[in-house]
Phi, psi and omega in degrees: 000341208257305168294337174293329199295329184294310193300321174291324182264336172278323151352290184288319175294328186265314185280330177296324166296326170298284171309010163239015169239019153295148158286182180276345159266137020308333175284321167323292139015272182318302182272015152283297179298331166297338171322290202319317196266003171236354164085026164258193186229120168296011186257143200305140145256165201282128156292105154260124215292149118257022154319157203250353164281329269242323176345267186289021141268349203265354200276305191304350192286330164302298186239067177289119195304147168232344197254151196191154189220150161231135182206129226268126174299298194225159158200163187257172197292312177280015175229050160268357174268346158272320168308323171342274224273332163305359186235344192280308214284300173290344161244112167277130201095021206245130178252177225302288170338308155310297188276349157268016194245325149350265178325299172299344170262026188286146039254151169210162180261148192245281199243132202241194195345031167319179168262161167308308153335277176285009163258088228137313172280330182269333192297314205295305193301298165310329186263022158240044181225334178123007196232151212266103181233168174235155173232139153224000000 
């Protein structure tokens, strides 16, 4: 039992290490596909006050946005073949046609009902490709 037990924390030592050399969307990636296959959701759950004045401050906190669109404003001409591919990268499955005719029709929405993590991550990856994005 004792070698197994070695055998498992090393594992473990070996996969923490592995997870750390993610970028962060891959880690997103990653906390996407684990909700789906084990069926939960990784997101903080909301503390609601139950003090009995505490109501009505505790409701906007309740519905503090979880959901978020990113959406490309702009792009400047010469950096539309890197905004392309930062738009290919952040929606996945999108091919190169789709995705110049995205950019050329902005403002467009890139990415839609996202988590904060991946809009926040795709927001980086477009302006630091050249393109003007907004999240709401």
């Amino acid at each position: 039992m004792t070698t197994r037990l070695k055998g498992t924390m090393a594992d473990i030592a070996g996969i923490v290490e592995q997870l750390g050399k993610l970028t962060v969307l891959e880690a997103a990636d990653l906390v996407k596909q684990l909700e789906s296959a084990w069926g939960v959701s990784a997101a903080a759950p909301v503390a609601v006050a139950a003090a009995g004045g505490g109501g009505a401050a505790a409701a906007p906190a309740a519905e503090a946005k979880t959901t978020f669109d990113v959406i490309l404003i702009s792009v400047q001409a010469d950096k539309k073949i890197a905004v392309i591919k930062a738009v290919r990268e952040v929606k996945a499955g999108l091919g190169l046609a789709e995705a110049k005719k995205l950019v050329e029709e902005a403002p467009k929405p890139v990415l839609e009902g996202a988590n904060k993590a991946d809009s926040d991550a795709a927001k980086k990856k477009l302006e630091d490709a050249g393109a003007k994005v907004e999240v709401k």
